[in-house]
């Protein structure tokens, strides 16, 4: 009998949907799986700001530890949740075909972002979204929010917020509708947004890698390379979107001040995702990013 691999992921409704997508992709290459739910720190603490309890990686570390402890054999993550540095001895072996990269607005009255009432209260837990929202609509009351997608939508229905902004891919995977899918030129996504990635121990990477979707892998690898090159000291709102065209990797990167009043945007292309990502990061810093980071550190 063929071995069944234990597939670990967060213990949430969306994570179960994403685990099923990963299971289907792995099944197509002859790998059978069973899901093992894992509760992360981000799932246990649903009130504190993500920045307070660990920032990027708060939904990943417990799953990675289960992988290292051999409690699971493989793991599936939302790529946007995976920090630039992953656990030693592990590999991001396969990216699944990317979903919608956009952000979705869910509003109480069904209106779009530009039609929200003046001073409307908009919930988001993301500095990237907050800064871009304020750049577009400095009149908005952009407020921190925690909880899963269903919880955030319920807070709109209960009139705690006039609207929330969440990843469109998450809405779609849960069968939820957005009042508006926000155009990318207005709000650029987070590095890795819309993509799922399968992580495993290095010795198992070759077995899993045949499920890899190359265009998604190249695009997200460039986005992650940019994030990595900017360094752990960068706490500014950061957005990125990669793609592949004619054999070349394309990458746009956007860095903003926290209030959205300043924005730097760079686009580059090349053959190697890591090189393109590093070049975009370097140019962002040269064009004013380093000054923004220094000012942010002093504030």
Short mmCIF file of C-alpha atoms in Angstrom, two decimals:
data_model
loop_
_atom_site.label_atom_id
_atom_site.label_comp_id
_atom_site.label_asym_id
_atom_site.label_seq_id
_atom_site.Cartn_x
_atom_site.Cartn_y
_atom_site.Cartn_z
CA UNK A 1 0.00 0.00 0.00
CA UNK A 2 1.29 3.47 -0.92
CA UNK A 3 2.34 5.67 1.99
CA UNK A 4 -0.10 8.46 2.93
CA UNK A 5 1.68 11.72 3.77
CA UNK A 6 0.46 13.83 6.68
CA UNK A 7 -0.36 17.29 5.34
CA UNK A 8 -0.25 19.98 8.01
CA UNK A 9 -1.95 23.35 7.94
CA UNK A 10 -3.73 25.88 10.11
CA UNK A 11 -6.90 24.80 11.88
CA UNK A 12 -9.28 27.20 10.14
CA UNK A 13 -12.06 26.95 7.58
CA UNK A 14 -9.99 28.65 4.87
CA UNK A 15 -6.95 26.52 5.66
CA UNK A 16 -9.01 23.36 5.21
CA UNK A 17 -10.11 24.56 1.77
CA UNK A 18 -6.49 25.33 0.90
CA UNK A 19 -5.36 21.95 2.20
CA UNK A 20 -7.92 20.30 -0.10
CA UNK A 21 -6.46 22.24 -3.06
CA UNK A 22 -2.98 21.06 -2.11
CA UNK A 23 -4.21 17.50 -1.64
CA UNK A 24 -5.75 17.52 -5.13
CA UNK A 25 -2.52 18.83 -6.68
CA UNK A 26 -0.45 16.22 -4.88
CA UNK A 27 -2.91 13.46 -5.76
CA UNK A 28 -2.40 14.34 -9.43
CA UNK A 29 1.29 13.37 -9.09
CA UNK A 30 0.52 10.21 -7.14
CA UNK A 31 0.89 11.48 -3.56
CA UNK A 32 -1.95 10.65 -1.15
CA UNK A 33 -2.43 12.86 1.91
CA UNK A 34 -4.35 13.14 5.15
CA UNK A 35 -4.88 16.53 6.78
CA UNK A 36 -3.45 17.34 10.22
CA UNK A 37 -4.82 20.63 11.65
CA UNK A 38 -2.36 22.73 13.65
CA UNK A 39 -3.27 25.67 15.87
CA UNK A 40 -0.81 28.55 15.53
CA UNK A 41 -0.15 31.50 17.83
CA UNK A 42 -2.08 33.71 15.42
CA UNK A 43 -5.09 31.40 15.77
CA UNK A 44 -4.90 31.29 19.57
CA UNK A 45 -4.65 35.07 20.00
CA UNK A 46 -7.37 36.68 17.88
CA UNK A 47 -7.40 40.08 19.57
CA UNK A 48 -3.79 41.34 19.65
CA UNK A 49 -2.33 43.07 16.63
CA UNK A 50 -0.30 40.71 14.44
CA UNK A 51 2.62 43.12 14.75
CA UNK A 52 2.57 42.64 18.54
CA UNK A 53 2.45 38.83 18.56
CA UNK A 54 5.05 38.21 15.88
CA UNK A 55 4.18 39.79 12.55
CA UNK A 56 4.78 37.81 9.38
CA UNK A 57 5.34 34.16 10.29
CA UNK A 58 2.87 34.09 13.18
CA UNK A 59 0.68 31.66 11.19
CA UNK A 60 3.62 29.57 9.97
CA UNK A 61 6.05 28.83 12.81
CA UNK A 62 3.97 26.18 14.60
CA UNK A 63 3.39 24.36 11.32
CA UNK A 64 7.11 24.50 10.51
CA UNK A 65 7.93 23.12 13.95
CA UNK A 66 5.55 20.20 13.40
CA UNK A 67 7.40 19.53 10.15
CA UNK A 68 10.79 19.57 11.87
CA UNK A 69 9.45 17.38 14.71
CA UNK A 70 8.14 14.92 12.07
CA UNK A 71 4.60 15.22 13.36
CA UNK A 72 3.68 16.00 9.75
CA UNK A 73 5.39 15.20 6.44
CA UNK A 74 4.45 18.26 4.39
CA UNK A 75 2.74 21.60 5.03
CA UNK A 76 0.63 24.03 3.03
CA UNK A 77 0.72 27.79 3.60
CA UNK A 78 -0.65 30.96 2.10
CA UNK A 79 2.57 32.19 0.51
CA UNK A 80 1.98 35.74 1.79
CA UNK A 81 2.22 34.42 5.39
CA UNK A 82 5.65 32.80 4.91
CA UNK A 83 8.53 35.00 6.16
CA UNK A 84 11.60 35.54 3.96
CA UNK A 85 13.67 33.08 6.02
CA UNK A 86 12.16 29.61 6.42
CA UNK A 87 13.22 26.94 8.90
CA UNK A 88 16.61 25.38 8.22
CA UNK A 89 16.28 21.91 6.75
CA UNK A 90 13.03 22.71 4.95
CA UNK A 91 12.18 23.72 1.38
CA UNK A 92 9.35 25.56 -0.35
CA UNK A 93 9.12 22.71 -2.83
CA UNK A 94 5.97 23.47 -4.85
CA UNK A 95 3.78 26.46 -5.59
CA UNK A 96 0.23 25.77 -6.73
CA UNK A 97 -1.34 27.80 -9.58
CA UNK A 98 -1.96 31.27 -8.22
CA UNK A 99 -5.44 32.55 -7.43
CA UNK A 100 -6.68 36.14 -7.62
CA UNK A 101 -3.94 38.48 -6.42
CA UNK A 102 -6.23 41.44 -5.71
CA UNK A 103 -7.67 42.69 -2.46
CA UNK A 104 -11.43 42.61 -2.01
CA UNK A 105 -13.57 45.21 -0.25
CA UNK A 106 -16.65 44.00 1.61
CA UNK A 107 -18.83 46.98 2.56
CA UNK A 108 -22.07 47.16 4.51
CA UNK A 109 -23.86 49.04 1.72
CA UNK A 110 -22.25 47.13 -1.15
CA UNK A 111 -20.37 50.19 -2.44
CA UNK A 112 -16.81 50.33 -3.71
CA UNK A 113 -13.78 51.93 -2.10
CA UNK A 114 -14.03 55.32 -3.79
CA UNK A 115 -17.77 55.53 -3.00
CA UNK A 116 -17.52 54.88 0.75
CA UNK A 117 -18.90 57.69 2.86
CA UNK A 118 -16.50 60.28 4.21
CA UNK A 119 -14.87 59.11 7.48
CA UNK A 120 -16.06 55.53 6.90
CA UNK A 121 -14.43 53.02 9.27
CA UNK A 122 -12.49 50.43 7.27
CA UNK A 123 -10.95 47.41 8.97
CA UNK A 124 -7.61 45.83 8.04
CA UNK A 125 -4.78 44.19 9.95
CA UNK A 126 -2.25 45.05 7.23
CA UNK A 127 0.04 48.08 7.16
CA UNK A 128 0.29 47.64 3.38
CA UNK A 129 -3.46 47.91 2.92
CA UNK A 130 -3.78 50.71 5.48
CA UNK A 131 -1.15 52.91 3.82
CA UNK A 132 -2.60 52.43 0.35
CA UNK A 133 -6.13 53.07 1.61
CA UNK A 134 -5.01 56.32 3.26
CA UNK A 135 -3.18 57.41 0.13
CA UNK A 136 -6.39 57.02 -1.86
CA UNK A 137 -8.81 58.19 0.84
CA UNK A 138 -7.05 60.14 3.64
CA UNK A 139 -10.49 60.86 5.11
CA UNK A 140 -11.09 57.21 6.03
CA UNK A 141 -10.89 55.90 9.58
CA UNK A 142 -8.62 52.92 8.93
CA UNK A 143 -8.81 50.67 11.99
CA UNK A 144 -7.01 47.49 13.01
CA UNK A 145 -9.03 44.26 12.85
CA UNK A 146 -8.33 40.61 13.67
CA UNK A 147 -10.16 37.36 13.02
CA UNK A 148 -10.79 35.08 10.08
CA UNK A 149 -12.62 36.16 6.93
CA UNK A 150 -16.08 35.20 8.23
CA UNK A 151 -15.46 37.05 11.50
CA UNK A 152 -14.40 40.21 9.69
CA UNK A 153 -17.43 40.16 7.42
CA UNK A 154 -19.69 39.62 10.44
CA UNK A 155 -18.20 42.74 12.07
CA UNK A 156 -19.30 44.71 9.01
CA UNK A 157 -22.80 43.24 9.24
CA UNK A 158 -22.89 44.13 12.94
CA UNK A 159 -21.92 47.74 12.09
CA UNK A 160 -18.59 47.68 13.92
CA UNK A 161 -16.99 48.64 10.61
CA UNK A 162 -18.35 50.19 7.43
CA UNK A 163 -16.11 47.91 5.36
CA UNK A 164 -13.19 45.51 5.53
CA UNK A 165 -10.42 44.76 3.06
CA UNK A 166 -9.27 41.14 2.73
CA UNK A 167 -7.52 39.00 0.12
CA UNK A 168 -9.80 38.30 -2.83
CA UNK A 169 -8.44 34.74 -3.13
CA UNK A 170 -9.58 33.95 0.42
CA UNK A 171 -13.06 35.30 -0.27
CA UNK A 172 -13.34 33.27 -3.46
CA UNK A 173 -12.07 30.06 -1.88
CA UNK A 174 -14.73 30.41 0.82
CA UNK A 175 -17.49 31.21 -1.67
CA UNK A 176 -17.87 34.77 -0.35
CA UNK A 177 -18.52 37.77 -2.61
CA UNK A 178 -16.70 41.09 -2.54
CA UNK A 179 -18.48 44.42 -2.92
CA UNK A 180 -15.48 45.38 -5.07
CA UNK A 181 -12.33 43.70 -6.32
CA UNK A 182 -9.90 46.59 -5.92
CA UNK A 183 -7.78 47.28 -9.04
CA UNK A 184 -4.08 46.55 -8.60
CA UNK A 185 -3.06 50.08 -9.59
CA UNK A 186 -5.01 51.33 -6.56
CA UNK A 187 -3.90 48.70 -4.04
CA UNK A 188 -0.97 46.47 -4.98
CA UNK A 189 -0.94 43.06 -3.22
CA UNK A 190 1.37 41.62 -0.62
CA UNK A 191 4.32 39.47 -1.78
CA UNK A 192 2.91 35.97 -2.36
CA UNK A 193 -0.75 37.00 -2.16
CA UNK A 194 -3.15 34.55 -3.82
CA UNK A 195 -0.57 31.75 -3.96
CA UNK A 196 -0.34 28.52 -1.96
CA UNK A 197 3.00 26.86 -1.29
CA UNK A 198 3.87 23.36 -0.11
CA UNK A 199 6.76 23.16 2.36
CA UNK A 200 8.59 19.95 3.22
CA UNK A 201 11.84 18.68 4.64
CA UNK A 202 14.74 19.08 2.21
CA UNK A 203 15.10 15.32 1.69
CA UNK A 204 11.51 15.12 0.43
CA UNK A 205 11.64 18.14 -1.90
CA UNK A 206 12.28 16.22 -5.12
CA UNK A 207 9.18 14.07 -4.55
CA UNK A 208 6.93 17.10 -4.07
CA UNK A 209 8.53 19.39 -6.67
CA UNK A 210 6.78 17.76 -9.63
CA UNK A 211 3.59 19.49 -8.45
CA UNK A 212 5.23 22.91 -8.83
CA UNK A 213 3.54 25.49 -11.09
CA UNK A 214 6.55 27.23 -12.67
CA UNK A 215 4.97 30.61 -13.56
CA UNK A 216 3.68 31.05 -10.01
CA UNK A 217 6.99 29.88 -8.58
CA UNK A 218 8.99 32.39 -10.64
CA UNK A 219 6.66 35.28 -9.85
CA UNK A 220 6.43 34.66 -6.10
CA UNK A 221 10.15 33.87 -5.82
CA UNK A 222 10.92 37.32 -7.26
CA UNK A 223 8.51 38.94 -4.79
CA UNK A 224 10.07 37.07 -1.88
CA UNK A 225 13.59 37.93 -3.06
CA UNK A 226 12.64 41.61 -2.96
CA UNK A 227 11.26 41.19 0.57
CA UNK A 228 14.41 39.34 1.66
CA UNK A 229 16.74 41.97 0.16
CA UNK A 230 14.97 44.82 1.97
CA UNK A 231 15.83 43.09 5.23
CA UNK A 232 14.10 42.33 8.50
CA UNK A 233 14.52 45.95 9.56
CA UNK A 234 11.99 47.15 7.00
CA UNK A 235 8.66 47.59 8.77
CA UNK A 236 7.23 49.96 6.17
CA UNK A 237 4.18 49.06 4.07
CA UNK A 238 5.46 46.99 1.17
CA UNK A 239 3.65 45.63 -1.88
CA UNK A 240 4.82 43.58 -4.84
CA UNK A 241 3.53 41.77 -7.89
CA UNK A 242 5.55 39.47 -10.12
CA UNK A 243 4.70 37.77 -13.39
CA UNK A 244 6.20 35.93 -16.33
CA UNK A 245 6.05 37.10 -19.93
CA UNK A 246 7.97 35.78 -22.90
CA UNK A 247 10.35 33.84 -20.67
CA UNK A 248 11.19 36.90 -18.56
CA UNK A 249 10.30 37.53 -14.95
CA UNK A 250 8.59 40.89 -14.36
CA UNK A 251 8.35 42.51 -10.95
CA UNK A 252 6.75 45.68 -9.62
CA UNK A 253 7.55 46.77 -6.07
CA UNK A 254 5.92 49.52 -4.05
CA UNK A 255 7.12 51.00 -0.75
CA UNK A 256 5.10 53.56 1.21
CA UNK A 257 5.27 55.69 4.31
CA UNK A 258 2.86 54.42 6.98
CA UNK A 259 0.38 57.22 6.34
CA UNK A 260 0.55 56.66 2.58
CA UNK A 261 1.65 60.21 1.88
CA UNK A 262 4.84 59.01 0.16
CA UNK A 263 5.06 56.17 -2.35
CA UNK A 264 7.97 54.73 -4.32
CA UNK A 265 7.30 52.27 -7.12
CA UNK A 266 9.82 50.39 -9.28
CA UNK A 267 9.44 47.87 -12.11
CA UNK A 268 12.20 45.62 -13.42
CA UNK A 269 12.52 42.44 -15.50
CA UNK A 270 15.11 39.74 -16.09
CA UNK A 271 15.84 36.05 -16.39
CA UNK A 272 16.43 35.19 -12.73
CA UNK A 273 13.72 35.77 -10.07
CA UNK A 274 16.20 36.29 -7.24
CA UNK A 275 18.22 38.84 -9.22
CA UNK A 276 15.12 40.75 -10.32
CA UNK A 277 13.82 40.87 -6.74
CA UNK A 278 17.16 42.08 -5.39
CA UNK A 279 17.36 44.77 -8.10
CA UNK A 280 13.88 46.09 -7.32
CA UNK A 281 14.73 46.22 -3.59
CA UNK A 282 18.02 48.02 -4.20
CA UNK A 283 16.37 50.58 -6.48
CA UNK A 284 13.53 51.18 -4.00
CA UNK A 285 16.13 51.99 -1.35
CA UNK A 286 18.09 54.24 -3.70
CA UNK A 287 14.95 56.14 -4.76
CA UNK A 288 14.01 57.13 -1.24
CA UNK A 289 13.24 53.91 0.60
CA UNK A 290 16.29 54.17 2.83
CA UNK A 291 15.24 57.67 3.89
CA UNK A 292 11.70 56.44 4.66
CA UNK A 293 13.07 53.55 6.70
CA UNK A 294 15.32 55.84 8.74
CA UNK A 295 12.45 58.26 9.38
CA UNK A 296 10.19 55.35 10.39
CA UNK A 297 12.80 54.02 12.82
CA UNK A 298 13.02 57.44 14.50
CA UNK A 299 9.26 57.80 14.91
#
